[in-house]
PDB file of C-alpha atoms in Angstrom:
ATOM      1  CA  MET A   1      45.480  79.885  93.750  1.00 47.00           C
ATOM      2  CA  ARG A   2      43.681  76.427  94.124  1.00 50.00           C
ATOM      3  CA  ASP A   3      43.325  76.672  97.562  1.00 51.00           C
ATOM      4  CA  ALA A   4      42.048  80.125  97.389  1.00 50.00           C
ATOM      5  CA  ASP A   5      39.385  79.307  94.893  1.00 52.00           C
ATOM      6  CA  THR A   6      38.503  76.147  97.267  1.00 48.00           C
ATOM      7  CA  THR A   7      38.329  78.290 100.346  1.00 48.00           C
ATOM      8  CA  ILE A   8      35.756  80.596  98.620  1.00 51.00           C
ATOM      9  CA  ARG A   9      33.685  78.306  97.145  1.00 54.00           C
ATOM     10  CA  SER A  10      32.888  76.399 100.299  1.00 58.00           C
ATOM     11  CA  GLU A  11      32.367  79.700 102.281  1.00 65.00           C
ATOM     12  CA  THR A  12      29.791  80.494  99.650  1.00 65.00           C
ATOM     13  CA  GLY A  13      27.980  76.856 100.093  1.00 72.00           C
ATOM     14  CA  ASP A  14      27.925  77.650 103.553  1.00 84.00           C
ATOM     15  CA  THR A  15      26.634  80.919 103.386  1.00 82.00           C
ATOM     16  CA  PHE A  16      23.833  79.564 101.441  1.00 82.00           C
ATOM     17  CA  ARG A  17      23.419  76.584 103.912  1.00 87.00           C
ATOM     18  CA  ARG A  18      23.257  79.106 106.587  1.00 87.00           C
ATOM     19  CA  PHE A  19      21.052  80.871 104.798  1.00 81.00           C
ATOM     20  CA  GLY A  20      18.421  77.559 104.101  1.00 81.00           C
ATOM     21  CA  ARG A  21      18.690  76.828 107.807  1.00 85.00           C
ATOM     22  CA  TRP A  22      17.545  80.287 108.721  1.00 80.00           C
ATOM     23  CA  LEU A  23      14.660  80.384 106.279  1.00 73.00           C
ATOM     24  CA  SER A  24      13.546  76.993 106.784  1.00 78.00           C
ATOM     25  CA  ALA A  25      12.967  77.739 110.618  1.00 79.00           C
ATOM     26  CA  ARG A  26      11.018  80.559 110.001  1.00 73.00           C
ATOM     27  CA  PRO A  27       6.729  80.508 109.525  1.00 76.00           C
ATOM     28  CA  ILE A  28       5.451  80.101 105.981  1.00 74.00           C
ATOM     29  CA  GLU A  29       4.449  83.824 106.502  1.00 73.00           C
ATOM     30  CA  SER A  30       8.567  84.952 105.823  1.00 75.00           C
ATOM     31  CA  TRP A  31       8.498  82.893 102.846  1.00 79.00           C
ATOM     32  CA  GLY A  32       5.865  84.910 101.152  1.00 84.00           C
ATOM     33  CA  PHE A  33       8.268  88.107 102.164  1.00 87.00           C
ATOM     34  CA  PHE A  34      11.098  86.497 100.667  1.00 84.00           C
ATOM     35  CA  ALA A  35       9.186  85.804  97.307  1.00 89.00           C
ATOM     36  CA  ALA A  36       7.908  88.965  97.158  1.00 92.00           C
ATOM     37  CA  GLY A  37      11.018  90.662  98.033  1.00 92.00           C
ATOM     38  CA  ILE A  38      12.837  88.359  94.936  1.00 93.00           C
ATOM     39  CA  LEU A  39      10.125  89.801  92.656  1.00 95.00           C
ATOM     40  CA  ILE A  40      10.272  93.225  93.575  1.00 95.00           C
ATOM     41  CA  ALA A  41      14.062  93.087  93.023  1.00 94.00           C
ATOM     42  CA  ARG A  42      13.829  91.615  89.651  1.00 94.00           C
ATOM     43  CA  ILE A  43      11.459  94.529  88.556  1.00 94.00           C
ATOM     44  CA  LEU A  44      13.609  97.131  89.881  1.00 92.00           C
ATOM     45  CA  PHE A  45      17.361  96.092  88.772  1.00 81.00           C
TER      46      PHE A  45
END
């Protein structure tokens, strides 16, 4: 069971790391759309 938990955590960390690299490679305008999406999702959900 411990191995499965470690695998899930490492996959989650890899996903966030890949997303961070993708977002940092985008122009500043994309950050605005990203922030707007988070705000809209927060209001709706």
